[in-house]
mmCIF file of C-alpha atoms in Angstrom:
data_model
loop_
_atom_site.group_PDB
_atom_site.id
_atom_site.type_symbol
_atom_site.label_atom_id
_atom_site.label_comp_id
_atom_site.label_asym_id
_atom_site.label_seq_id
_atom_site.Cartn_x
_atom_site.Cartn_y
_atom_site.Cartn_z
ATOM 1 C CA MET A 23 30.372 -0.058 2.421
ATOM 2 C CA ILE A 24 28.740 3.008 3.923
ATOM 3 C CA TYR A 25 24.959 3.037 4.198
ATOM 4 C CA ASP A 26 23.615 6.528 3.735
ATOM 5 C CA ASP A 27 19.933 7.376 3.852
ATOM 6 C CA GLU A 28 20.559 10.142 1.336
ATOM 7 C CA LEU A 29 21.661 7.825 -1.473
ATOM 8 C CA THR A 30 19.401 7.795 -4.503
ATOM 9 C CA LEU A 31 18.337 4.564 -6.147
ATOM 10 C CA ASN A 32 20.978 5.130 -8.850
ATOM 11 C CA ASP A 33 23.649 5.726 -6.182
ATOM 12 C CA ARG A 34 22.648 2.518 -4.392
ATOM 13 C CA THR A 35 22.791 0.590 -7.664
ATOM 14 C CA GLN A 36 26.245 2.020 -8.390
ATOM 15 C CA MET A 37 27.368 1.112 -4.864
ATOM 16 C CA LEU A 38 26.219 -2.493 -5.338
ATOM 17 C CA TRP A 39 28.005 -2.754 -8.690
ATOM 18 C CA ASP A 40 31.174 -1.288 -7.196
ATOM 19 C CA GLU A 41 31.258 -3.300 -3.993
ATOM 20 C CA VAL A 42 29.412 -6.536 -4.727
ATOM 21 C CA LEU A 43 30.230 -7.144 -8.360
ATOM 22 C CA ASP A 44 33.509 -5.214 -8.420
ATOM 23 C CA ALA A 45 32.594 -3.791 -11.810
ATOM 24 C CA GLU A 46 31.009 -0.881 -13.585
ATOM 25 C CA PRO A 47 27.313 -1.068 -14.500
ATOM 26 C CA MET A 48 26.857 -2.297 -18.034
ATOM 27 C CA ALA A 49 24.972 -0.368 -20.676
ATOM 28 C CA ALA A 50 22.901 -2.628 -22.899
ATOM 29 C CA GLU A 51 23.922 -1.173 -26.227
ATOM 30 C CA SER A 52 24.415 -4.474 -28.039
ATOM 31 C CA VAL A 53 23.696 -8.183 -27.795
ATOM 32 C CA GLU A 54 27.234 -8.698 -26.507
ATOM 33 C CA ASP A 55 26.582 -6.212 -23.693
ATOM 34 C CA ILE A 56 23.464 -8.134 -22.683
ATOM 35 C CA LYS A 57 25.352 -11.443 -22.753
ATOM 36 C CA ALA A 58 28.127 -9.929 -20.629
ATOM 37 C CA ALA A 59 25.570 -8.642 -18.114
ATOM 38 C CA ILE A 60 23.893 -12.056 -17.921
ATOM 39 C CA ASN A 61 27.275 -13.729 -17.379
ATOM 40 C CA LYS A 62 28.088 -11.223 -14.619
ATOM 41 C CA ALA A 63 24.730 -11.980 -12.965
ATOM 42 C CA ILE A 64 25.440 -15.718 -13.149
ATOM 43 C CA GLU A 65 28.874 -15.101 -11.623
ATOM 44 C CA ALA A 66 27.280 -13.110 -8.782
ATOM 45 C CA GLU A 67 24.699 -15.867 -8.272
ATOM 46 C CA ASN A 68 27.500 -18.373 -7.742
ATOM 47 C CA THR A 69 29.410 -16.170 -5.303
ATOM 48 C CA PRO A 70 28.836 -17.106 -1.634
ATOM 49 C CA LEU A 71 27.868 -13.560 -0.662
ATOM 50 C CA PHE A 72 26.122 -14.536 2.555
ATOM 51 C CA THR A 73 29.046 -16.463 4.024
ATOM 52 C CA GLU A 74 31.409 -13.670 2.951
ATOM 53 C CA GLY A 75 29.289 -11.145 4.828
ATOM 54 C CA LEU A 76 28.837 -13.419 7.829
ATOM 55 C CA ALA A 77 32.576 -14.075 8.108
ATOM 56 C CA ALA A 78 33.378 -10.374 7.695
ATOM 57 C CA ARG A 79 30.932 -9.367 10.439
ATOM 58 C CA LEU A 80 32.120 -12.054 12.826
ATOM 59 C CA SER A 81 35.685 -10.884 12.207
ATOM 60 C CA GLN A 82 34.598 -7.327 13.098
ATOM 61 C CA LEU A 83 33.167 -8.741 16.315
ATOM 62 C CA GLY A 84 36.530 -10.299 17.159
ATOM 63 C CA MET A 85 36.098 -13.836 15.847
ATOM 64 C CA GLU A 86 38.398 -14.394 12.902
ATOM 65 C CA CYS A 87 36.933 -16.885 10.437
ATOM 66 C CA ALA A 88 36.864 -17.523 6.711
ATOM 67 C CA PRO A 89 33.801 -17.669 4.443
ATOM 68 C CA ASP A 90 34.559 -21.301 3.589
ATOM 69 C CA ASP A 91 34.768 -22.389 7.254
ATOM 70 C CA THR A 92 31.080 -23.263 7.377
ATOM 71 C CA LYS A 93 31.380 -25.354 10.543
ATOM 72 C CA THR A 94 32.735 -22.396 12.536
ATOM 73 C CA LEU A 95 30.219 -19.983 10.975
ATOM 74 C CA ARG A 96 27.316 -22.291 11.829
ATOM 75 C CA LYS A 97 28.567 -22.933 15.364
ATOM 76 C CA GLU A 98 29.052 -19.229 16.132
ATOM 77 C CA LEU A 99 25.703 -18.230 14.647
ATOM 78 C CA ASP A 100 23.999 -21.008 16.649
ATOM 79 C CA ARG A 101 25.632 -19.641 19.809
ATOM 80 C CA ARG A 102 24.599 -16.061 19.013
ATOM 81 C CA TYR A 103 21.005 -17.063 18.258
ATOM 82 C CA LYS A 104 20.766 -18.812 21.637
ATOM 83 C CA GLU A 105 22.501 -16.036 23.566
ATOM 84 C CA ILE A 106 21.023 -12.958 21.877
ATOM 85 C CA LEU A 107 17.702 -14.121 20.408
ATOM 86 C CA ASP A 108 16.950 -16.909 22.905
ATOM 87 C CA LYS A 109 16.023 -19.345 20.132
ATOM 88 C CA ASP A 110 17.583 -21.887 17.822
ATOM 89 C CA CYS A 111 19.101 -20.804 14.531
ATOM 90 C CA PRO A 112 16.632 -21.840 11.803
ATOM 91 C CA LYS A 113 17.405 -24.559 9.307
ATOM 92 C CA ALA A 114 16.997 -22.033 6.477
ATOM 93 C CA VAL A 115 19.926 -19.992 7.808
ATOM 94 C CA HIS A 116 22.035 -23.152 8.117
ATOM 95 C CA ASN A 117 21.190 -23.843 4.470
ATOM 96 C CA TRP A 118 22.428 -20.354 3.532
ATOM 97 C CA ILE A 119 25.728 -21.083 5.278
ATOM 98 C CA ASN A 120 25.980 -24.347 3.347
ATOM 99 C CA GLY A 121 25.648 -22.500 0.030
ATOM 100 C CA GLY A 122 21.922 -21.969 -0.367
ATOM 101 C CA VAL A 123 20.647 -18.652 -1.667
ATOM 102 C CA PRO A 124 19.085 -16.525 1.086
ATOM 103 C CA SER A 125 15.399 -15.974 0.609
ATOM 104 C CA THR A 126 13.887 -12.573 1.172
ATOM 105 C CA ASP A 127 10.342 -13.937 1.551
ATOM 106 C CA GLY A 128 9.089 -13.122 5.024
ATOM 107 C CA ARG A 129 12.441 -11.504 5.865
ATOM 108 C CA ILE A 130 12.304 -12.439 9.547
ATOM 109 C CA ASN A 131 15.287 -14.764 9.094
ATOM 110 C CA ASN A 132 17.217 -11.984 7.332
ATOM 111 C CA TYR A 133 16.629 -9.489 10.111
ATOM 112 C CA ASP A 134 17.225 -12.073 12.852
ATOM 113 C CA VAL A 135 20.669 -12.794 11.397
ATOM 114 C CA CYS A 136 21.432 -9.072 11.678
ATOM 115 C CA TYR A 137 20.109 -8.993 15.267
ATOM 116 C CA ALA A 138 22.249 -12.035 16.146
ATOM 117 C CA LEU A 139 25.247 -10.220 14.655
ATOM 118 C CA GLU A 140 24.514 -7.180 16.860
ATOM 119 C CA MET A 141 24.065 -4.725 13.989
ATOM 120 C CA ASP A 142 22.549 -1.268 14.122
ATOM 121 C CA VAL A 143 20.091 0.103 11.577
ATOM 122 C CA LYS A 144 22.755 1.294 9.119
ATOM 123 C CA GLN A 145 24.805 -1.892 9.340
ATOM 124 C CA THR A 146 21.639 -3.922 8.792
ATOM 125 C CA GLY A 147 20.708 -1.857 5.736
ATOM 126 C CA THR A 148 24.150 -2.317 4.254
ATOM 127 C CA PHE A 149 24.271 -6.032 5.062
ATOM 128 C CA MET A 150 20.879 -6.639 3.461
ATOM 129 C CA GLN A 151 21.832 -4.754 0.311
ATOM 130 C CA LYS A 152 25.256 -6.283 -0.052
ATOM 131 C CA TYR A 153 24.763 -9.868 1.124
ATOM 132 C CA PHE A 154 21.039 -10.537 0.697
ATOM 133 C CA LEU A 155 20.812 -8.338 -2.445
ATOM 134 C CA THR A 156 17.570 -6.784 -1.289
ATOM 135 C CA GLN A 157 16.437 -3.351 -0.189
ATOM 136 C CA PRO A 158 15.960 -3.184 3.588
ATOM 137 C CA PHE A 159 13.067 -1.800 5.576
ATOM 138 C CA ASN A 160 10.034 -1.672 3.296
ATOM 139 C CA CYS A 161 7.845 0.163 5.781
ATOM 140 C CA LYS A 162 4.642 -0.880 4.029
ATOM 141 C CA ASN A 163 5.395 -4.314 5.456
ATOM 142 C CA ARG A 164 4.674 -4.805 9.177
ATOM 143 C CA ILE A 165 7.699 -7.067 9.655
ATOM 144 C CA ASP A 166 10.093 -4.569 8.083
ATOM 145 C CA ALA A 167 8.520 -1.683 10.012
ATOM 146 C CA ILE A 168 8.869 -3.512 13.328
ATOM 147 C CA TYR A 169 12.498 -4.390 12.711
ATOM 148 C CA LEU A 170 13.280 -0.859 11.504
ATOM 149 C CA TYR A 171 11.789 0.589 14.689
ATOM 150 C CA CYS A 172 13.658 -1.844 16.925
ATOM 151 C CA PHE A 173 17.008 -1.506 15.136
ATOM 152 C CA TYR A 174 16.722 2.277 14.987
ATOM 153 C CA HIS A 175 15.858 2.619 18.666
ATOM 154 C CA LYS A 176 18.240 -0.183 19.749
ATOM 155 C CA LYS A 177 15.444 -2.177 21.349
ATOM 156 C CA PRO A 178 16.017 -5.687 22.706
ATOM 157 C CA TYR A 179 14.979 -8.668 20.613
ATOM 158 C CA VAL A 180 12.255 -9.562 23.103
ATOM 159 C CA LEU A 181 10.375 -6.433 21.945
ATOM 160 C CA VAL A 182 10.688 -7.568 18.308
ATOM 161 C CA LYS A 183 8.993 -10.861 19.227
ATOM 162 C CA GLU A 184 6.280 -9.061 21.183
ATOM 163 C CA LEU A 185 5.506 -6.585 18.393
ATOM 164 C CA LEU A 186 5.472 -9.326 15.750
ATOM 165 C CA GLU A 187 2.984 -11.276 17.854
ATOM 166 C CA ILE A 188 0.770 -8.235 18.488
ATOM 167 C CA SER A 189 0.731 -7.284 14.798
ATOM 168 C CA GLU A 190 0.155 -10.782 13.444
ATOM 169 C CA GLY A 191 -3.528 -10.165 12.736
ATOM 170 C CA PHE A 192 -3.105 -6.711 11.224
ATOM 171 C CA VAL A 193 -4.424 -6.224 7.719
ATOM 172 C CA THR A 194 -1.570 -5.633 5.308
ATOM 173 C CA GLN A 195 -1.618 -2.479 3.250
ATOM 174 C CA ALA A 196 -1.707 -4.523 0.052
ATOM 175 C CA LYS A 197 -5.011 -6.138 1.146
ATOM 176 C CA HIS A 198 -6.553 -2.913 2.398
ATOM 177 C CA SER A 199 -9.094 -1.358 0.024
ATOM 178 C CA PHE A 200 -10.196 2.241 0.118
#
């Protein structure tokens, strides 16, 4: 999948249908169409997208592994967290490897996975869209803005930690009143 900043929302939606669901978007013209769309969503929900993406990225990095080889995936991600992020891989990420659905609340875990997998800003955007099924880099959010800056400028993870700590007390835009 190619991540392109020039894609419109409709183009991104089409890309996700094409590459994640391997189907054409469905037009809700009848009750049967709606049922088919719901069934496709249920099918996507039961697809281990995260482990597919994790295995694919690790294979790109030279470590061949399969999405169902959770022991190898967990072991390699643990190693990368220690080596690259200088911390332990969180239990939440282990749960994702074991079949849990990745959460996009807080998003630090999502971005840390991408950092541990040595991704750049475009690879991270694509990975988040395709395997976390979420839009990356909401710059109204301090966490997303910090990670965007650090991915874009290829900054070390230590700077991510420092900026997150510095910005912890900042008032979020949603709470700010004019």
